[in-house]
């Protein structure tokens, strides 16, 4: 299957700092990528849809000024958590559509963020 | 609103068969995915159904009934490594495109 990478896999930061997470499609071009957040023992919650060359579409309740998304190329999307607080601690997962049946999403390995 | 229901947790014995159900009430439908997610890892694709019927893929099969808003994932010859969370996701229309909306997931525990 298609490969999606994320970097970093783990982040520990102080409250008030900003954290950037990168999502790359390694062997295909992705015009659309998705960013999810998952709290322990809960399902994936879609945060935003990232489209190459245009502004991201945010889900209701997600602050676009806090979670900055940039999709500068067909293989790279970045999520920046600005002024992070402890409640932002979570597992952040990106995915990209790689064609295939139903435009299958392929997920990155996730980034675990801990804000102290 | 969109509603996708799955049992929270199931247990089964190694070597047995287990069926994980998913029901949905959504405005729009363009297919249903099943994903497997091990603890601390990202989900991996298992199956996609857009037409009614059963799709078989090795030990895993997935069934869809659009008229009933119902799907199930069938796992045969269970192995310990099948212990994971299984996510049902409905592909919904959104602004000219489609996005999958996930259920809460079913945690499957396989014991010896």
CSV table of C-alpha atoms in Angstrom, one decimal:
chain,number,residue,atom,x,y,z
A,1,UNK,CA,0.0,0.0,0.0
A,2,UNK,CA,0.9,3.7,-0.2
A,3,UNK,CA,3.3,5.0,2.5
A,4,UNK,CA,2.7,8.1,4.6
A,5,UNK,CA,5.2,9.3,7.1
A,6,UNK,CA,5.0,11.7,10.0
A,7,UNK,CA,7.6,13.6,11.8
A,8,UNK,CA,8.3,13.8,14.7
A,9,UNK,CA,6.8,10.6,16.2
A,10,UNK,CA,7.0,12.0,19.8
A,11,UNK,CA,7.0,15.6,21.0
A,12,UNK,CA,7.3,16.9,24.6
A,13,UNK,CA,7.1,20.6,24.9
A,14,UNK,CA,6.4,23.4,27.4
A,15,UNK,CA,3.1,25.1,27.6
A,16,UNK,CA,3.0,28.2,25.4
A,17,UNK,CA,5.4,26.9,22.8
A,18,UNK,CA,4.5,26.0,19.2
A,19,UNK,CA,4.9,22.6,17.7
A,20,UNK,CA,5.1,21.7,14.0
A,21,UNK,CA,4.2,18.2,12.7
A,22,UNK,CA,5.0,17.2,9.2
A,23,UNK,CA,3.1,14.7,7.1
A,24,UNK,CA,4.6,13.3,3.8
A,25,UNK,CA,3.3,11.0,1.2
A,26,UNK,CA,6.4,9.1,0.2
A,27,UNK,CA,5.5,7.2,-3.0
A,28,UNK,CA,2.5,9.1,-4.4
A,29,UNK,CA,1.1,12.6,-4.8
A,30,UNK,CA,-1.7,13.6,-2.5
A,31,UNK,CA,-3.9,16.6,-3.4
A,32,UNK,CA,-5.9,16.0,-0.2
A,33,UNK,CA,-4.6,15.2,3.2
A,34,UNK,CA,-6.5,14.9,6.5
A,35,UNK,CA,-5.5,15.7,10.1
A,36,UNK,CA,-7.1,13.8,12.9
A,37,UNK,CA,-6.8,13.9,16.7
A,38,UNK,CA,-7.3,10.9,18.9
A,39,UNK,CA,-7.6,10.9,22.7
A,40,UNK,CA,-7.0,7.7,24.6
A,41,UNK,CA,-9.7,5.0,24.0
A,42,UNK,CA,-11.6,7.3,21.7
A,43,UNK,CA,-12.2,7.4,18.0
A,44,UNK,CA,-10.4,9.5,15.4
A,45,UNK,CA,-11.8,13.0,15.3
A,46,UNK,CA,-11.3,14.8,12.0
A,47,UNK,CA,-9.7,18.3,12.6
A,48,UNK,CA,-9.3,19.5,9.0
A,49,UNK,CA,-9.0,18.7,5.4
A,50,UNK,CA,-5.8,20.0,3.8
A,51,UNK,CA,-5.9,20.8,0.1
A,52,UNK,CA,-2.7,21.4,-1.9
A,53,UNK,CA,-2.4,25.1,-2.8
A,54,UNK,CA,-5.5,26.3,-1.0
A,55,UNK,CA,-6.7,26.9,2.5
A,56,UNK,CA,-7.6,24.1,4.8
A,57,UNK,CA,-11.2,23.3,5.6
A,58,UNK,CA,-11.6,23.0,9.4
A,59,UNK,CA,-14.3,21.0,11.2
A,60,UNK,CA,-16.7,22.7,13.5
A,61,UNK,CA,-15.1,23.5,16.9
A,62,UNK,CA,-11.5,23.4,15.6
A,63,UNK,CA,-9.7,26.7,16.0
A,64,UNK,CA,-8.0,27.5,12.7
A,65,UNK,CA,-5.8,30.1,14.3
A,66,UNK,CA,-4.5,27.6,16.8
A,67,UNK,CA,-4.1,24.7,14.5
A,68,UNK,CA,-2.3,26.1,11.4
A,69,UNK,CA,-2.3,23.8,8.4
A,70,UNK,CA,-0.1,24.3,5.3
A,71,UNK,CA,-0.2,22.1,2.3
A,72,UNK,CA,2.6,23.6,0.2
A,73,UNK,CA,3.2,20.7,-2.1
A,74,UNK,CA,1.6,17.5,-3.3
A,75,UNK,CA,3.6,15.4,-0.9
A,76,UNK,CA,3.8,17.6,2.2
A,77,UNK,CA,1.3,19.0,4.7
A,78,UNK,CA,2.2,20.5,8.0
A,79,UNK,CA,0.2,21.1,11.2
A,80,UNK,CA,1.4,23.7,13.7
A,81,UNK,CA,-0.1,23.7,17.1
A,82,UNK,CA,0.4,27.3,18.3
A,83,UNK,CA,0.7,28.2,21.9
A,84,UNK,CA,0.2,24.6,23.0
A,85,UNK,CA,-1.5,23.9,26.3
A,86,UNK,CA,-1.7,20.6,28.3
A,87,UNK,CA,-5.2,20.0,26.9
A,88,UNK,CA,-3.7,19.8,23.4
A,89,UNK,CA,-1.8,16.7,24.5
A,90,UNK,CA,-3.1,14.0,22.2
A,91,UNK,CA,-2.2,11.6,19.3
A,92,UNK,CA,-2.2,13.5,16.0
A,93,UNK,CA,-2.6,11.4,12.8
A,94,UNK,CA,-2.5,12.5,9.2
A,95,UNK,CA,-3.8,10.6,6.3
A,96,UNK,CA,-3.7,11.0,2.5
A,97,UNK,CA,-5.9,9.8,-0.3
A,98,UNK,CA,-4.0,7.5,-2.6
A,99,UNK,CA,-6.7,6.5,-5.0
A,100,UNK,CA,-7.7,2.9,-4.9
A,101,UNK,CA,-11.2,1.6,-3.9
A,102,UNK,CA,-13.3,4.5,-2.5
A,103,UNK,CA,-10.2,6.7,-2.5
A,104,UNK,CA,-8.7,4.8,0.3
A,105,UNK,CA,-7.0,6.8,3.0
A,106,UNK,CA,-3.5,5.8,4.1
A,107,UNK,CA,-2.5,6.9,7.5
A,108,UNK,CA,0.8,8.1,8.8
A,109,UNK,CA,2.2,6.5,12.0
A,110,UNK,CA,1.0,9.4,14.2
A,111,UNK,CA,2.6,12.0,16.4
A,112,UNK,CA,2.2,11.8,20.2
A,113,UNK,CA,2.2,15.3,21.7
A,114,UNK,CA,2.7,15.9,25.4
A,115,UNK,CA,2.4,19.5,26.6
A,116,UNK,CA,3.8,20.0,30.1
B,1,UNK,CA,-26.4,14.6,12.6
B,2,UNK,CA,-24.3,11.7,11.7
B,3,UNK,CA,-24.4,8.6,13.8
B,4,UNK,CA,-22.1,5.5,13.5
B,5,UNK,CA,-22.5,2.8,16.1
B,6,UNK,CA,-20.2,-0.1,17.0
B,7,UNK,CA,-20.0,-2.2,20.2
B,8,UNK,CA,-17.3,-0.8,22.5
B,9,UNK,CA,-15.6,-4.0,23.3
B,10,UNK,CA,-15.7,-7.7,22.3
B,11,UNK,CA,-13.7,-10.7,23.4
B,12,UNK,CA,-13.1,-14.0,21.6
B,13,UNK,CA,-11.0,-17.1,21.7
B,14,UNK,CA,-8.0,-17.8,19.6
B,15,UNK,CA,-9.0,-19.9,16.5
B,16,UNK,CA,-12.7,-18.8,16.7
B,17,UNK,CA,-14.8,-16.5,14.5
B,18,UNK,CA,-16.0,-13.1,15.5
B,19,UNK,CA,-18.4,-10.6,13.9
B,20,UNK,CA,-18.1,-6.9,14.6
B,21,UNK,CA,-21.2,-5.0,13.7
B,22,UNK,CA,-21.5,-1.4,12.6
B,23,UNK,CA,-24.8,0.5,12.0
B,24,UNK,CA,-25.0,4.0,10.6
B,25,UNK,CA,-27.6,6.8,10.2
B,26,UNK,CA,-26.0,9.4,8.0
B,27,UNK,CA,-27.1,12.1,5.6
B,28,UNK,CA,-25.4,10.7,2.5
B,29,UNK,CA,-23.4,7.6,1.9
B,30,UNK,CA,-20.7,6.7,-0.5
B,31,UNK,CA,-19.1,3.6,0.9
B,32,UNK,CA,-17.9,2.1,4.1
B,33,UNK,CA,-14.4,1.4,5.3
B,34,UNK,CA,-13.1,-0.9,8.0
B,35,UNK,CA,-9.7,-0.2,9.6
B,36,UNK,CA,-7.6,-2.0,12.1
B,37,UNK,CA,-5.7,0.0,14.8
B,38,UNK,CA,-3.3,-1.5,17.3
B,39,UNK,CA,-2.7,0.5,20.4
B,40,UNK,CA,-0.5,3.5,19.9
B,41,UNK,CA,-0.4,3.0,16.1
B,42,UNK,CA,-2.2,4.5,13.2
B,43,UNK,CA,-5.1,2.7,11.5
B,44,UNK,CA,-4.4,0.3,8.6
B,45,UNK,CA,-6.9,-0.3,5.8
B,46,UNK,CA,-8.8,-3.5,5.8
B,47,UNK,CA,-11.7,-3.2,3.4
B,48,UNK,CA,-14.1,-1.0,1.5
B,49,UNK,CA,-17.7,-1.8,0.6
B,50,UNK,CA,-19.8,0.4,-1.6
B,51,UNK,CA,-22.3,-2.2,-3.0
B,52,UNK,CA,-24.4,-4.6,-1.0
B,53,UNK,CA,-23.0,-8.0,-0.3
B,54,UNK,CA,-20.0,-9.7,1.1
B,55,UNK,CA,-16.4,-9.0,0.2
B,56,UNK,CA,-13.9,-11.7,1.3
B,57,UNK,CA,-10.2,-11.1,1.7
B,58,UNK,CA,-8.3,-13.9,3.4
B,59,UNK,CA,-9.3,-14.3,7.0
B,60,UNK,CA,-11.3,-11.1,6.9
B,61,UNK,CA,-14.6,-10.5,5.3
B,62,UNK,CA,-16.8,-7.4,5.2
B,63,UNK,CA,-20.6,-7.2,4.5
B,64,UNK,CA,-22.8,-4.2,3.6
B,65,UNK,CA,-26.5,-3.7,3.5
B,66,UNK,CA,-27.2,-0.1,2.4
B,67,UNK,CA,-31.0,-0.4,2.9
B,68,UNK,CA,-30.5,-1.4,6.5
B,69,UNK,CA,-27.6,1.0,7.2
B,70,UNK,CA,-25.6,-2.0,8.4
B,71,UNK,CA,-22.2,-3.5,8.0
B,72,UNK,CA,-20.1,-6.2,9.7
B,73,UNK,CA,-16.5,-7.3,9.7
B,74,UNK,CA,-16.0,-11.0,10.1
B,75,UNK,CA,-12.7,-12.3,11.4
B,76,UNK,CA,-12.0,-16.1,11.0
B,77,UNK,CA,-9.3,-18.3,12.6
B,78,UNK,CA,-8.6,-15.6,15.2
B,79,UNK,CA,-5.0,-15.0,16.2
B,80,UNK,CA,-3.6,-13.2,19.2
B,81,UNK,CA,-2.3,-10.5,16.9
B,82,UNK,CA,-5.9,-9.7,15.9
B,83,UNK,CA,-6.3,-8.0,19.3
B,84,UNK,CA,-6.8,-4.4,18.2
B,85,UNK,CA,-9.4,-1.7,17.8
B,86,UNK,CA,-11.6,-2.0,14.6
B,87,UNK,CA,-12.9,1.2,13.2
B,88,UNK,CA,-15.9,1.5,10.9
B,89,UNK,CA,-15.9,4.6,8.8
B,90,UNK,CA,-18.6,5.9,6.4
B,91,UNK,CA,-17.6,7.9,3.4
B,92,UNK,CA,-19.8,11.1,3.4
B,93,UNK,CA,-20.2,13.8,0.9
B,94,UNK,CA,-18.6,17.1,1.9
B,95,UNK,CA,-18.3,20.2,-0.1
B,96,UNK,CA,-18.0,18.5,-3.5
B,97,UNK,CA,-15.7,15.8,-2.1
B,98,UNK,CA,-16.0,13.0,0.3
B,99,UNK,CA,-14.6,12.4,3.7
B,100,UNK,CA,-14.7,9.3,6.0
B,101,UNK,CA,-16.4,9.7,9.3
B,102,UNK,CA,-15.3,7.3,11.9
B,103,UNK,CA,-17.3,5.3,14.6
B,104,UNK,CA,-15.8,5.1,18.1
B,105,UNK,CA,-14.2,1.7,17.3
B,106,UNK,CA,-14.6,-1.8,18.7
B,107,UNK,CA,-11.8,-3.0,21.0
B,108,UNK,CA,-11.3,-6.8,20.3
B,109,UNK,CA,-9.5,-8.9,22.8
B,110,UNK,CA,-8.4,-12.3,21.7
B,111,UNK,CA,-7.5,-14.7,24.5
B,112,UNK,CA,-5.9,-18.2,24.3
